[in-house]
PDB file of C-alpha atoms in Angstrom:
ATOM      1  CA  MET A   1      54.479  78.797 123.686  1.00 51.00           C
ATOM      2  CA  LYS A   2      57.230  81.223 124.721  1.00 45.00           C
ATOM      3  CA  SER A   3      58.764  78.656 127.083  1.00 48.00           C
ATOM      4  CA  LYS A   4      58.824  76.072 124.276  1.00 48.00           C
ATOM      5  CA  LEU A   5      60.683  78.482 122.016  1.00 45.00           C
ATOM      6  CA  LEU A   6      63.227  79.262 124.725  1.00 41.00           C
ATOM      7  CA  TRP A   7      63.716  75.554 125.395  1.00 45.00           C
ATOM      8  CA  ALA A   8      64.224  74.876 121.681  1.00 44.00           C
ATOM      9  CA  ALA A   9      66.799  77.663 121.424  1.00 45.00           C
ATOM     10  CA  ALA A  10      68.654  76.381 124.491  1.00 43.00           C
ATOM     11  CA  ALA A  11      68.629  72.842 123.111  1.00 46.00           C
ATOM     12  CA  ALA A  12      70.047  74.056 119.795  1.00 45.00           C
ATOM     13  CA  THR A  13      72.802  75.961 121.602  1.00 47.00           C
ATOM     14  CA  LEU A  14      73.716  72.935 123.709  1.00 45.00           C
ATOM     15  CA  ALA A  15      73.773  70.768 120.604  1.00 48.00           C
ATOM     16  CA  THR A  16      76.364  73.038 118.971  1.00 51.00           C
ATOM     17  CA  LEU A  17      78.676  73.208 121.984  1.00 50.00           C
ATOM     18  CA  PRO A  18      80.369  69.815 121.403  1.00 53.00           C
ATOM     19  CA  ALA A  19      80.994  70.636 117.740  1.00 51.00           C
ATOM     20  CA  LEU A  20      82.385  74.062 118.682  1.00 46.00           C
ATOM     21  CA  ALA A  21      84.635  72.514 121.303  1.00 48.00           C
ATOM     22  CA  GLN A  22      85.898  69.975 118.789  1.00 51.00           C
ATOM     23  CA  ALA A  23      86.638  72.735 116.236  1.00 46.00           C
ATOM     24  CA  GLN A  24      88.572  74.770 118.802  1.00 46.00           C
ATOM     25  CA  GLN A  25      90.469  71.673 119.877  1.00 46.00           C
ATOM     26  CA  ALA A  26      91.312  70.853 116.257  1.00 46.00           C
ATOM     27  CA  GLU A  27      92.680  74.362 115.701  1.00 64.00           C
ATOM     28  CA  ALA A  28      95.022  74.156 118.705  1.00 64.00           C
ATOM     29  CA  PRO A  29      98.448  72.634 117.948  1.00 74.00           C
ATOM     30  CA  ALA A  30      98.757  69.091 119.259  1.00 83.00           C
ATOM     31  CA  ILE A  31     101.620  68.683 121.719  1.00 86.00           C
ATOM     32  CA  ALA A  32     102.389  66.029 124.286  1.00 86.00           C
ATOM     33  CA  ALA A  33     101.056  66.287 127.815  1.00 89.00           C
ATOM     34  CA  ASN A  34     103.169  68.424 130.170  1.00 90.00           C
ATOM     35  CA  HIS A  35     104.988  69.959 127.208  1.00 94.00           C
ATOM     36  CA  THR A  36     105.098  73.697 126.484  1.00 95.00           C
ATOM     37  CA  LEU A  37     104.121  75.532 123.306  1.00 95.00           C
ATOM     38  CA  LEU A  38     106.440  78.445 122.412  1.00 96.00           C
ATOM     39  CA  SER A  39     105.571  80.996 119.704  1.00 96.00           C
ATOM     40  CA  VAL A  40     108.430  83.010 118.197  1.00 97.00           C
ATOM     41  CA  ASN A  41     108.389  85.828 115.630  1.00 97.00           C
ATOM     42  CA  ALA A  42     111.613  86.306 113.689  1.00 97.00           C
ATOM     43  CA  GLU A  43     112.952  88.172 110.676  1.00 96.00           C
ATOM     44  CA  GLY A  44     115.668  87.347 108.183  1.00 96.00           C
ATOM     45  CA  SER A  45     117.245  89.476 105.477  1.00 94.00           C
ATOM     46  CA  SER A  46     119.332  89.197 102.347  1.00 94.00           C
ATOM     47  CA  ASN A  47     121.278  91.991 100.645  1.00 93.00           C
ATOM     48  CA  ARG A  48     121.474  92.617  96.902  1.00 93.00           C
ATOM     49  CA  GLU A  49     122.534  95.403  94.605  1.00 92.00           C
ATOM     50  CA  PRO A  50     119.582  96.467  92.424  1.00 93.00           C
ATOM     51  CA  ASP A  51     119.664  95.531  88.765  1.00 92.00           C
ATOM     52  CA  MET A  52     116.634  97.514  87.565  1.00 93.00           C
ATOM     53  CA  ALA A  53     114.676 100.667  88.297  1.00 92.00           C
ATOM     54  CA  ASN A  54     111.161 101.924  87.667  1.00 94.00           C
ATOM     55  CA  PHE A  55     110.389 105.581  87.097  1.00 94.00           C
ATOM     56  CA  ARG A  56     107.537 107.707  85.753  1.00 94.00           C
ATOM     57  CA  ALA A  57     107.868 110.249  82.986  1.00 94.00           C
ATOM     58  CA  GLY A  58     105.270 112.365  81.275  1.00 95.00           C
ATOM     59  CA  VAL A  59     104.086 115.560  79.703  1.00 96.00           C
ATOM     60  CA  THR A  60     101.660 118.141  81.073  1.00 96.00           C
ATOM     61  CA  THR A  61     100.203 120.659  78.642  1.00 96.00           C
ATOM     62  CA  GLN A  62      97.555 123.374  78.752  1.00 95.00           C
ATOM     63  CA  GLY A  63      95.365 124.850  76.051  1.00 96.00           C
ATOM     64  CA  ALA A  64      92.355 127.064  75.499  1.00 95.00           C
ATOM     65  CA  SER A  65      90.302 123.983  74.660  1.00 95.00           C
ATOM     66  CA  ALA A  66      90.536 120.321  75.626  1.00 95.00           C
ATOM     67  CA  SER A  67      91.280 119.329  72.040  1.00 95.00           C
ATOM     68  CA  ALA A  68      94.105 121.867  71.743  1.00 96.00           C
ATOM     69  CA  ALA A  69      95.722 120.748  75.003  1.00 96.00           C
ATOM     70  CA  LEU A  70      95.337 117.094  73.986  1.00 96.00           C
ATOM     71  CA  ALA A  71      96.784 117.666  70.510  1.00 96.00           C
ATOM     72  CA  GLU A  72      99.928 119.317  71.893  1.00 96.00           C
ATOM     73  CA  ASN A  73     100.269 116.649  74.571  1.00 96.00           C
ATOM     74  CA  SER A  74      99.942 113.847  72.032  1.00 96.00           C
ATOM     75  CA  GLN A  75     102.607 115.396  69.821  1.00 95.00           C
ATOM     76  CA  ARG A  76     105.078 115.721  72.680  1.00 95.00           C
ATOM     77  CA  MET A  77     104.295 112.261  74.084  1.00 95.00           C
ATOM     78  CA  THR A  78     104.942 110.735  70.657  1.00 95.00           C
ATOM     79  CA  ALA A  79     108.396 112.296  70.825  1.00 95.00           C
ATOM     80  CA  VAL A  80     108.847 110.908  74.349  1.00 95.00           C
ATOM     81  CA  PHE A  81     107.975 107.374  73.196  1.00 95.00           C
ATOM     82  CA  ALA A  82     110.419 107.676  70.318  1.00 95.00           C
ATOM     83  CA  ALA A  83     113.163 108.933  72.645  1.00 94.00           C
ATOM     84  CA  LEU A  84     112.648 106.007  75.026  1.00 94.00           C
ATOM     85  CA  LYS A  85     112.942 103.505  72.202  1.00 93.00           C
ATOM     86  CA  ARG A  86     116.074 105.197  70.836  1.00 93.00           C
ATOM     87  CA  ALA A  87     117.559 105.001  74.347  1.00 91.00           C
ATOM     88  CA  GLY A  88     117.123 101.218  74.328  1.00 91.00           C
ATOM     89  CA  ILE A  89     113.889 100.845  76.314  1.00 94.00           C
ATOM     90  CA  ALA A  90     111.799  97.946  74.989  1.00 94.00           C
ATOM     91  CA  GLU A  91     108.113  98.453  74.247  1.00 93.00           C
ATOM     92  CA  LYS A  92     107.163  95.919  76.936  1.00 95.00           C
ATOM     93  CA  ASP A  93     108.889  98.142  79.520  1.00 95.00           C
ATOM     94  CA  ILE A  94     106.787 101.220  78.684  1.00 95.00           C
ATOM     95  CA  GLN A  95     103.262 101.376  80.085  1.00 95.00           C
ATOM     96  CA  THR A  96     100.816 104.276  80.238  1.00 94.00           C
ATOM     97  CA  SER A  97      99.923 104.790  83.890  1.00 94.00           C
ATOM     98  CA  ASN A  98      97.831 107.971  83.696  1.00 93.00           C
ATOM     99  CA  LEU A  99      95.996 110.008  81.055  1.00 95.00           C
ATOM    100  CA  ASN A 100      93.987 112.857  82.497  1.00 95.00           C
ATOM    101  CA  VAL A 101      92.091 115.777  80.953  1.00 96.00           C
ATOM    102  CA  SER A 102      90.856 118.385  83.435  1.00 96.00           C
ATOM    103  CA  PRO A 103      89.583 121.975  83.299  1.00 95.00           C
ATOM    104  CA  VAL A 104      91.646 124.919  84.498  1.00 94.00           C
ATOM    105  CA  TYR A 105      89.646 127.394  86.557  1.00 90.00           C
ATOM    106  CA  SER A 106      90.092 131.102  87.107  1.00 88.00           C
ATOM    107  CA  GLN A 107      90.956 132.485  90.510  1.00 82.00           C
ATOM    108  CA  PRO A 108      87.893 132.894  92.754  1.00 79.00           C
ATOM    109  CA  ALA A 109      86.311 136.341  92.816  1.00 75.00           C
ATOM    110  CA  ARG A 110      87.214 138.469  95.807  1.00 76.00           C
ATOM    111  CA  ARG A 111      84.394 140.087  97.719  1.00 75.00           C
ATOM    112  CA  PRO A 112      84.566 143.621  99.178  1.00 77.00           C
ATOM    113  CA  ASP A 113      85.098 142.185 102.653  1.00 77.00           C
ATOM    114  CA  GLY A 114      88.226 140.347 101.480  1.00 70.00           C
ATOM    115  CA  SER A 115      86.711 136.852 101.305  1.00 78.00           C
ATOM    116  CA  TYR A 116      86.578 134.775  98.136  1.00 74.00           C
ATOM    117  CA  ASP A 117      83.580 133.374  96.271  1.00 71.00           C
ATOM    118  CA  ALA A 118      84.550 129.987  94.827  1.00 68.00           C
ATOM    119  CA  ASN A 119      81.200 129.696  93.045  1.00 73.00           C
ATOM    120  CA  GLU A 120      82.134 132.457  90.591  1.00 74.00           C
ATOM    121  CA  ARG A 121      85.136 130.592  89.173  1.00 80.00           C
ATOM    122  CA  THR A 122      85.068 130.020  85.426  1.00 86.00           C
ATOM    123  CA  ILE A 123      86.865 127.600  83.124  1.00 90.00           C
ATOM    124  CA  THR A 124      89.753 129.361  81.402  1.00 93.00           C
ATOM    125  CA  GLY A 125      91.287 126.361  79.648  1.00 95.00           C
ATOM    126  CA  TYR A 126      92.159 122.690  79.938  1.00 97.00           C
ATOM    127  CA  GLN A 127      95.115 120.686  81.185  1.00 97.00           C
ATOM    128  CA  VAL A 128      96.217 117.281  79.918  1.00 97.00           C
ATOM    129  CA  ASN A 129      98.629 114.986  81.738  1.00 96.00           C
ATOM    130  CA  ASN A 130      99.981 111.813  80.172  1.00 96.00           C
ATOM    131  CA  THR A 131     102.360 109.689  82.250  1.00 96.00           C
ATOM    132  CA  VAL A 132     104.129 106.445  81.454  1.00 96.00           C
ATOM    133  CA  LEU A 133     105.727 103.913  83.792  1.00 96.00           C
ATOM    134  CA  VAL A 134     109.180 102.952  82.510  1.00 95.00           C
ATOM    135  CA  ARG A 135     111.250  99.950  83.544  1.00 95.00           C
ATOM    136  CA  GLN A 136     114.971 100.618  83.217  1.00 93.00           C
ATOM    137  CA  ARG A 137     116.880  97.331  82.993  1.00 93.00           C
ATOM    138  CA  LYS A 138     120.327  98.852  82.375  1.00 90.00           C
ATOM    139  CA  LEU A 139     121.145 101.063  85.325  1.00 88.00           C
ATOM    140  CA  ASP A 140     124.377 102.344  83.804  1.00 84.00           C
ATOM    141  CA  ASN A 141     122.257 103.909  81.046  1.00 85.00           C
ATOM    142  CA  TYR A 142     119.817 105.648  83.370  1.00 86.00           C
ATOM    143  CA  GLY A 143     121.293 109.126  82.955  1.00 83.00           C
ATOM    144  CA  ALA A 144     121.182 108.903  79.180  1.00 84.00           C
ATOM    145  CA  VAL A 145     117.538 107.887  79.264  1.00 89.00           C
ATOM    146  CA  ILE A 146     116.578 110.821  81.507  1.00 89.00           C
ATOM    147  CA  ASP A 147     118.476 113.278  79.292  1.00 88.00           C
ATOM    148  CA  ALA A 148     116.732 111.862  76.220  1.00 89.00           C
ATOM    149  CA  LEU A 149     113.324 112.275  77.863  1.00 91.00           C
ATOM    150  CA  VAL A 150     113.900 115.887  78.845  1.00 90.00           C
ATOM    151  CA  SER A 151     115.277 116.718  75.402  1.00 90.00           C
ATOM    152  CA  ALA A 152     112.198 115.149  73.810  1.00 91.00           C
ATOM    153  CA  GLY A 153     109.829 117.361  75.808  1.00 91.00           C
ATOM    154  CA  ALA A 154     109.039 115.441  79.002  1.00 94.00           C
ATOM    155  CA  ASN A 155     108.419 117.944  81.789  1.00 92.00           C
ATOM    156  CA  GLU A 156     107.711 115.405  84.564  1.00 92.00           C
ATOM    157  CA  VAL A 157     110.149 112.703  85.695  1.00 91.00           C
ATOM    158  CA  ASN A 158     109.694 110.914  89.028  1.00 91.00           C
ATOM    159  CA  GLY A 159     111.815 108.114  90.458  1.00 86.00           C
ATOM    160  CA  PRO A 160     113.706 105.890  90.368  1.00 88.00           C
ATOM    161  CA  ASP A 161     112.389 102.990  92.434  1.00 90.00           C
ATOM    162  CA  PHE A 162     115.156 100.393  92.489  1.00 92.00           C
ATOM    163  CA  GLY A 163     114.436  96.682  92.526  1.00 92.00           C
ATOM    164  CA  LEU A 164     115.432  93.200  91.440  1.00 93.00           C
ATOM    165  CA  SER A 165     114.344  91.594  88.197  1.00 91.00           C
ATOM    166  CA  SER A 166     114.529  88.120  89.805  1.00 92.00           C
ATOM    167  CA  PRO A 167     114.099  88.390  93.593  1.00 93.00           C
ATOM    168  CA  GLU A 168     113.394  84.689  94.248  1.00 94.00           C
ATOM    169  CA  ALA A 169     116.926  83.687  95.313  1.00 95.00           C
ATOM    170  CA  ALA A 170     117.230  86.667  97.672  1.00 95.00           C
ATOM    171  CA  GLN A 171     113.784  85.920  99.126  1.00 95.00           C
ATOM    172  CA  ASP A 172     114.755  82.311  99.825  1.00 96.00           C
ATOM    173  CA  GLU A 173     117.941  83.457 101.587  1.00 96.00           C
ATOM    174  CA  ALA A 174     115.878  85.787 103.752  1.00 96.00           C
ATOM    175  CA  ARG A 175     113.421  82.986 104.587  1.00 96.00           C
ATOM    176  CA  THR A 176     116.264  80.644 105.532  1.00 97.00           C
ATOM    177  CA  ALA A 177     117.779  83.332 107.755  1.00 97.00           C
ATOM    178  CA  ALA A 178     114.381  83.964 109.395  1.00 97.00           C
ATOM    179  CA  ILE A 179     113.923  80.283 110.279  1.00 97.00           C
ATOM    180  CA  LYS A 180     117.485  80.111 111.631  1.00 97.00           C
ATOM    181  CA  ALA A 181     116.870  83.180 113.787  1.00 97.00           C
ATOM    182  CA  ALA A 182     113.612  81.700 115.090  1.00 97.00           C
ATOM    183  CA  ARG A 183     115.315  78.430 116.033  1.00 97.00           C
ATOM    184  CA  GLU A 184     118.172  80.210 117.808  1.00 97.00           C
ATOM    185  CA  ARG A 185     115.669  82.261 119.785  1.00 97.00           C
ATOM    186  CA  ALA A 186     113.672  79.157 120.671  1.00 97.00           C
ATOM    187  CA  ASP A 187     116.829  77.425 121.938  1.00 97.00           C
ATOM    188  CA  LEU A 188     117.606  80.493 124.051  1.00 97.00           C
ATOM    189  CA  TYR A 189     114.144  80.526 125.642  1.00 97.00           C
ATOM    190  CA  ALA A 190     114.250  76.779 126.202  1.00 97.00           C
ATOM    191  CA  ARG A 191     117.626  76.914 127.984  1.00 97.00           C
ATOM    192  CA  ALA A 192     116.478  79.850 130.108  1.00 97.00           C
ATOM    193  CA  ALA A 193     113.413  77.848 131.156  1.00 95.00           C
ATOM    194  CA  GLY A 194     115.327  74.635 131.739  1.00 96.00           C
ATOM    195  CA  LEU A 195     113.696  72.958 128.755  1.00 96.00           C
ATOM    196  CA  ARG A 196     114.685  71.693 125.333  1.00 96.00           C
ATOM    197  CA  VAL A 197     113.219  72.130 121.849  1.00 97.00           C
ATOM    198  CA  VAL A 198     111.481  68.962 120.683  1.00 96.00           C
ATOM    199  CA  ARG A 199     110.216  70.007 117.274  1.00 95.00           C
ATOM    200  CA  ILE A 200     108.660  72.735 115.146  1.00 96.00           C
ATOM    201  CA  VAL A 201     104.869  72.621 115.344  1.00 96.00           C
ATOM    202  CA  SER A 202     103.956  75.234 112.719  1.00 95.00           C
ATOM    203  CA  ILE A 203     105.486  77.895 110.472  1.00 96.00           C
ATOM    204  CA  THR A 204     103.628  80.941 109.163  1.00 95.00           C
ATOM    205  CA  GLU A 205     105.137  83.462 106.775  1.00 94.00           C
ATOM    206  CA  ALA A 206     104.042  87.098 106.940  1.00 87.00           C
ATOM    207  CA  GLY A 207     104.385  89.887 104.428  1.00 68.00           C
ATOM    208  CA  GLY A 208     105.870  89.652 100.944  1.00 59.00           C
ATOM    209  CA  TYR A 209     108.604  91.015  98.703  1.00 57.00           C
ATOM    210  CA  ALA A 210     109.196  94.501 100.068  1.00 58.00           C
ATOM    211  CA  PRO A 211     112.840  95.515  99.559  1.00 60.00           C
ATOM    212  CA  GLN A 212     114.221  98.387 101.582  1.00 59.00           C
ATOM    213  CA  ILE A 213     116.905 100.586 100.053  1.00 51.00           C
ATOM    214  CA  ARG A 214     120.074 101.089 102.049  1.00 53.00           C
ATOM    215  CA  ALA A 215     122.467 103.732 100.774  1.00 43.00           C
ATOM    216  CA  LYS A 216     126.024 102.755  99.951  1.00 46.00           C
ATOM    217  CA  SER A 217     129.081 104.920 100.394  1.00 36.00           C
ATOM    218  CA  ASP A 218     129.840 105.072  96.681  1.00 40.00           C
ATOM    219  CA  MET A 219     127.691 106.875  94.120  1.00 38.00           C
ATOM    220  CA  MET A 220     127.169 105.788  90.553  1.00 38.00           C
ATOM    221  CA  ARG A 221     127.589 108.411  87.876  1.00 38.00           C
ATOM    222  CA  LEU A 222     125.304 107.129  85.205  1.00 38.00           C
ATOM    223  CA  SER A 223     126.411 107.687  81.643  1.00 36.00           C
ATOM    224  CA  ALA A 224     125.016 110.734  79.889  1.00 37.00           C
ATOM    225  CA  ALA A 225     126.577 113.774  78.315  1.00 41.00           C
ATOM    226  CA  PRO A 226     127.670 116.350  79.089  1.00 48.00           C
ATOM    227  CA  ALA A 227     126.854 116.246  82.822  1.00 53.00           C
ATOM    228  CA  PRO A 228     125.387 112.914  83.919  1.00 53.00           C
ATOM    229  CA  ALA A 229     123.060 112.967  86.901  1.00 59.00           C
ATOM    230  CA  PRO A 230     124.635 111.289  89.952  1.00 63.00           C
ATOM    231  CA  VAL A 231     122.359 108.555  91.280  1.00 66.00           C
ATOM    232  CA  ALA A 232     122.999 106.432  94.385  1.00 70.00           C
ATOM    233  CA  ALA A 233     121.670 102.962  93.607  1.00 75.00           C
ATOM    234  CA  GLY A 234     122.275 101.797  97.151  1.00 80.00           C
ATOM    235  CA  GLU A 235     121.683  98.239  98.302  1.00 86.00           C
ATOM    236  CA  LEU A 236     118.407  96.416  98.764  1.00 90.00           C
ATOM    237  CA  ASP A 237     117.471  94.640 101.985  1.00 91.00           C
ATOM    238  CA  ILE A 238     115.030  91.855 101.169  1.00 93.00           C
ATOM    239  CA  THR A 239     113.322  90.700 104.354  1.00 94.00           C
ATOM    240  CA  ALA A 240     111.136  87.789 105.419  1.00 95.00           C
ATOM    241  CA  GLN A 241     109.076  87.519 108.603  1.00 95.00           C
ATOM    242  CA  VAL A 242     107.963  84.211 110.076  1.00 96.00           C
ATOM    243  CA  SER A 243     105.955  83.084 113.075  1.00 97.00           C
ATOM    244  CA  VAL A 244     107.116  79.680 114.328  1.00 97.00           C
ATOM    245  CA  GLN A 245     105.643  77.508 117.083  1.00 97.00           C
ATOM    246  CA  PHE A 246     107.954  75.126 118.915  1.00 97.00           C
ATOM    247  CA  GLU A 247     107.205  72.284 121.281  1.00 96.00           C
ATOM    248  CA  LEU A 248     109.354  72.365 124.406  1.00 97.00           C
ATOM    249  CA  ALA A 249     109.898  69.522 126.854  1.00 96.00           C
ATOM    250  CA  PRO A 250     111.782  68.989 130.135  1.00 93.00           C
TER     251      PRO A 250
END
């Protein structure tokens, strides 16, 4: 009985080998006999000045009770929302990203030997944090918006993260540059090997829209009174990575 089972398993394995071989053969790029397959990784980039920025702003408050801390936070956040709208930020560009209510604990009790007992900590109050994600579409007004937030009671401002409102054209330039770089590299390898490039067999794009900020020599002083905050908007490098397979022939 055992030998029959082993024979059946071996027969099933042998039966799948042709199908597996066909699948592997189908996955391999088809090139002519005696030709060479060359795989090249290349990167292209396109430069743009940012036309928008994202930043986070919020209010953190504490109170003896959760309701007291939340009431004060809500009052100050209402003023923050109003200040953003007065500064020209549209409602669609304001989004709550975090609302957190957490207890505030006392310091741990210190034992006679100098160590601390964390288990003896007690709740002394509550802390509320409310943060919004803001999209700033007018960079020359960034300083005024920050001043308005601080004046309205915001005690947390983080950012900015610069970007492009419409990155498609810059992405396409980067993709075109990546393909050009791949072809130039393929021609170089082909000449060095005494071959020539016949055609492109496959193209695979890696990654996505991930702009890198490159600082510029000048610095924007964004409008706000009386002392606007200097902010370097820099320049964005939009990159594209491709993997290209070429068929080479003598």
